[in-house]
mmCIF file of C-alpha atoms in Angstrom:
data_model
loop_
_atom_site.group_PDB
_atom_site.id
_atom_site.type_symbol
_atom_site.label_atom_id
_atom_site.label_comp_id
_atom_site.label_asym_id
_atom_site.label_seq_id
_atom_site.Cartn_x
_atom_site.Cartn_y
_atom_site.Cartn_z
ATOM 1 C CA GLN A 40 0.000 0.000 0.000
ATOM 2 C CA LYS A 41 1.092 3.482 -0.784
ATOM 3 C CA GLN A 42 1.037 5.906 2.081
ATOM 4 C CA LYS A 43 -0.632 9.203 1.478
ATOM 5 C CA ARG A 44 1.857 11.992 1.495
ATOM 6 C CA MET A 45 1.057 14.631 4.078
ATOM 7 C CA ILE A 46 0.814 18.142 2.727
ATOM 8 C CA ARG A 47 2.400 20.717 4.986
ATOM 9 C CA ILE A 48 0.683 24.064 5.210
ATOM 10 C CA PRO A 49 2.827 26.981 6.382
ATOM 11 C CA ILE A 50 0.322 28.061 9.049
ATOM 12 C CA ILE A 51 1.971 31.320 10.086
ATOM 13 C CA GLN A 52 2.337 32.479 6.496
ATOM 14 C CA THR A 53 -1.302 31.571 5.825
ATOM 15 C CA ILE A 54 -2.548 33.459 8.885
ATOM 16 C CA PHE A 55 -0.557 36.553 7.982
ATOM 17 C CA LYS A 56 -1.945 36.492 4.447
ATOM 18 C CA HIS A 57 -5.346 36.544 6.106
ATOM 19 C CA PHE A 58 -4.280 39.504 8.281
ATOM 20 C CA ALA A 59 -3.127 41.330 5.140
ATOM 21 C CA ALA A 60 -6.595 40.812 3.619
ATOM 22 C CA LEU A 61 -8.388 42.447 6.586
ATOM 23 C CA PRO A 62 -8.153 46.008 5.206
ATOM 24 C CA ALA A 63 -9.872 44.910 1.998
ATOM 25 C CA LEU A 64 -12.554 43.144 4.027
ATOM 26 C CA GLU A 65 -13.109 46.226 6.188
ATOM 27 C CA HIS A 66 -13.296 48.404 3.089
ATOM 28 C CA HIS A 67 -15.770 46.016 1.473
ATOM 29 C CA ILE A 68 -18.044 46.238 4.530
ATOM 30 C CA LEU A 69 -17.794 50.027 4.516
ATOM 31 C CA LEU A 70 -18.576 50.154 0.803
ATOM 32 C CA LYS A 71 -21.542 47.755 1.067
ATOM 33 C CA THR A 72 -23.168 49.703 3.890
ATOM 34 C CA ARG A 73 -22.503 53.007 2.126
ATOM 35 C CA LEU A 74 -24.157 51.724 -1.055
ATOM 36 C CA PHE A 75 -27.096 50.376 0.923
ATOM 37 C CA ARG A 76 -27.451 53.705 2.770
ATOM 38 C CA ASN A 77 -27.257 55.643 -0.528
ATOM 39 C CA GLY A 78 -30.170 53.546 -1.773
ATOM 40 C CA ALA A 79 -32.216 54.887 1.141
ATOM 41 C CA THR A 80 -31.161 58.459 0.326
ATOM 42 C CA ALA A 81 -32.172 58.004 -3.316
ATOM 43 C CA THR A 82 -35.563 56.660 -2.189
ATOM 44 C CA MET A 83 -36.054 59.725 0.045
ATOM 45 C CA MET A 84 -35.180 62.085 -2.793
ATOM 46 C CA LYS A 85 -37.642 60.384 -5.141
ATOM 47 C CA ALA A 86 -40.366 60.578 -2.499
ATOM 48 C CA ALA A 87 -39.655 64.280 -1.864
ATOM 49 C CA ASN A 88 -39.666 65.080 -5.577
ATOM 50 C CA ALA A 89 -42.881 63.167 -6.185
ATOM 51 C CA ASN A 90 -44.460 64.879 -3.165
ATOM 52 C CA GLU A 91 -45.863 61.542 -2.061
ATOM 53 C CA ASN A 92 -47.889 60.797 1.052
ATOM 54 C CA SER A 93 -46.595 59.626 4.433
ATOM 55 C CA THR A 94 -46.376 55.945 3.405
ATOM 56 C CA SER A 95 -43.178 56.722 1.486
ATOM 57 C CA THR A 96 -41.767 58.269 4.658
ATOM 58 C CA PHE A 97 -42.501 55.034 6.499
ATOM 59 C CA ALA A 98 -40.845 53.075 3.696
ATOM 60 C CA VAL A 99 -37.726 55.243 3.913
ATOM 61 C CA ALA A 100 -37.658 54.926 7.712
ATOM 62 C CA GLY A 101 -37.978 51.150 7.350
ATOM 63 C CA HIS A 102 -35.141 51.098 4.856
ATOM 64 C CA MET A 103 -32.931 53.145 7.180
ATOM 65 C CA LYS A 104 -33.626 50.690 10.011
ATOM 66 C CA ARG A 105 -32.620 47.828 7.703
ATOM 67 C CA VAL A 106 -29.449 49.738 6.788
ATOM 68 C CA GLU A 107 -28.554 50.138 10.470
ATOM 69 C CA TRP A 108 -29.306 46.462 11.169
ATOM 70 C CA TYR A 109 -27.225 45.401 8.136
ATOM 71 C CA GLN A 110 -24.299 47.591 9.172
ATOM 72 C CA GLU A 111 -24.402 46.339 12.778
ATOM 73 C CA ARG A 112 -24.551 42.744 11.564
ATOM 74 C CA LEU A 113 -21.571 43.152 9.230
ATOM 75 C CA GLN A 114 -19.534 44.993 11.858
ATOM 76 C CA GLY A 115 -20.381 42.318 14.431
ATOM 77 C CA GLU A 116 -19.321 39.546 12.066
ATOM 78 C CA LEU A 117 -16.062 41.359 11.293
ATOM 79 C CA THR A 118 -15.360 41.850 14.995
ATOM 80 C CA ARG A 119 -15.980 38.151 15.729
ATOM 81 C CA HIS A 120 -13.818 37.207 12.755
ATOM 82 C CA VAL A 121 -10.917 39.397 13.902
ATOM 83 C CA ASP A 122 -11.228 38.216 17.525
ATOM 84 C CA THR A 123 -11.178 34.582 16.410
ATOM 85 C CA LEU A 124 -8.189 35.215 14.160
ATOM 86 C CA GLU A 125 -6.373 36.849 17.075
ATOM 87 C CA LEU A 126 -7.156 33.878 19.315
ATOM 88 C CA ILE A 127 -5.955 31.379 16.695
ATOM 89 C CA ALA A 128 -2.721 33.263 15.964
ATOM 90 C CA GLY A 129 -1.993 33.744 19.670
ATOM 91 C CA THR A 130 -2.686 30.109 20.475
ATOM 92 C CA ILE A 131 -0.489 28.881 17.621
ATOM 93 C CA TYR A 132 2.303 31.158 18.827
ATOM 94 C CA GLU A 133 1.885 29.987 22.406
ATOM 95 C CA ARG A 134 2.070 26.303 21.483
ATOM 96 C CA SER A 135 4.734 26.451 18.774
ATOM 97 C CA ASP A 136 8.462 25.837 18.913
ATOM 98 C CA VAL A 137 11.191 28.477 18.958
ATOM 99 C CA THR A 138 11.590 28.534 15.166
ATOM 100 C CA LEU A 139 7.910 29.175 14.514
ATOM 101 C CA ARG A 140 7.786 31.808 17.259
ATOM 102 C CA LYS A 141 10.704 33.620 15.657
ATOM 103 C CA LYS A 142 8.949 33.558 12.267
ATOM 104 C CA THR A 143 5.795 34.906 13.907
ATOM 105 C CA ARG A 144 7.643 37.776 15.551
ATOM 106 C CA LEU A 145 9.329 38.608 12.250
ATOM 107 C CA LYS A 146 5.945 38.614 10.466
ATOM 108 C CA ILE A 147 4.404 40.859 13.144
ATOM 109 C CA GLY A 148 7.356 43.240 12.911
ATOM 110 C CA SER A 149 7.159 43.312 9.130
ATOM 111 C CA PHE A 150 3.395 43.901 9.202
ATOM 112 C CA LEU A 151 3.670 46.783 11.695
ATOM 113 C CA HIS A 152 6.705 48.254 9.901
ATOM 114 C CA THR A 153 4.863 48.260 6.580
ATOM 115 C CA PHE A 154 1.831 49.858 8.221
ATOM 116 C CA ALA A 155 3.993 52.574 9.797
ATOM 117 C CA LEU A 156 5.805 53.340 6.543
ATOM 118 C CA THR A 157 2.674 53.489 4.422
ATOM 119 C CA ASN A 158 0.768 55.655 6.882
ATOM 120 C CA SER A 159 3.488 57.918 8.285
ATOM 121 C CA ASN A 160 3.030 60.875 5.952
ATOM 122 C CA GLY A 161 -0.774 60.853 5.885
ATOM 123 C CA THR A 162 -0.892 60.689 2.100
ATOM 124 C CA ASN A 163 -0.612 56.992 1.463
ATOM 125 C CA GLN A 164 -1.026 56.009 -2.164
ATOM 126 C CA SER A 165 -0.609 52.260 -1.718
ATOM 127 C CA GLY A 166 -4.255 51.275 -2.209
ATOM 128 C CA VAL A 167 -5.922 48.341 -0.508
ATOM 129 C CA GLY A 168 -3.541 45.893 1.058
ATOM 130 C CA MET A 169 -1.031 45.809 3.869
ATOM 131 C CA GLY A 170 -1.332 49.430 4.866
ATOM 132 C CA GLY A 171 -4.647 50.582 3.511
ATOM 133 C CA GLY A 172 -4.478 54.227 2.477
ATOM 134 C CA ARG A 173 -5.986 55.762 -0.621
ATOM 135 C CA GLY A 174 -5.998 53.988 -3.918
ATOM 136 C CA ALA A 175 -7.578 54.533 -7.293
ATOM 137 C CA LEU A 176 -11.036 53.866 -5.894
ATOM 138 C CA GLY A 177 -10.650 56.321 -3.014
ATOM 139 C CA VAL A 178 -10.044 53.544 -0.526
ATOM 140 C CA GLU A 179 -9.722 54.855 2.981
ATOM 141 C CA ASN A 180 -7.183 53.636 5.500
ATOM 142 C CA THR A 181 -9.180 50.754 6.920
ATOM 143 C CA SER A 182 -6.374 48.583 8.229
ATOM 144 C CA ALA A 183 -7.296 49.163 11.871
ATOM 145 C CA ALA A 184 -8.506 45.622 12.555
ATOM 146 C CA GLY A 185 -5.290 44.024 11.341
ATOM 147 C CA VAL A 186 -3.041 46.447 13.197
ATOM 148 C CA ASP A 187 -5.131 46.265 16.374
ATOM 149 C CA THR A 188 -4.956 42.478 16.305
ATOM 150 C CA MET A 189 -1.194 42.497 15.683
ATOM 151 C CA LEU A 190 -0.689 44.837 18.619
ATOM 152 C CA LYS A 191 -2.819 42.624 20.868
ATOM 153 C CA ILE A 192 -0.794 39.554 19.904
ATOM 154 C CA LEU A 193 2.454 41.479 20.414
ATOM 155 C CA LEU A 194 1.249 42.572 23.850
ATOM 156 C CA ARG A 195 0.462 38.948 24.718
ATOM 157 C CA ILE A 196 3.972 37.956 23.612
ATOM 158 C CA LEU A 197 5.508 40.660 25.785
ATOM 159 C CA ARG A 198 3.385 39.603 28.749
ATOM 160 C CA GLY A 199 4.479 36.024 28.351
ATOM 161 C CA MET A 200 1.303 34.757 26.606
ATOM 162 C CA THR A 201 -0.509 34.353 29.917
ATOM 163 C CA VAL A 202 -3.157 37.031 29.473
ATOM 164 C CA ARG A 203 -5.463 37.569 26.514
ATOM 165 C CA CYS A 204 -5.951 41.275 25.750
#
């Protein structure tokens, strides 16, 4: 019988690729809620121009409530996602050997260094990615979740991994 060959997945590299994708995810959530909210504004403008009765006002108010619910839901899911990612990365670091810990610290340092360089002058032109900033689509600096998580993991490392931030 042939033994199945085990495929090794570089877990730290995979997790940090996920961290690097957080700004795009945050921007996507911001964009989705903005588009949904703009739909409510367009509905209000149409109702005002048509001089319609109060039922259109109730429809607009209902749409705005749905917008708020949608935004809260997406933000809540992002927060849970980031918290879980932080827990996974911290746990892997805590239970790994010296070599993997060193790689993790290097990745954290690189991530924070890139963020600092791309955001130091306030006029970042790097687009969506490691540091956020402004790109061709007017992307705002939305890398807060990734940086916040990195700092929490770094704080846990400095505290000896005993306390979760």
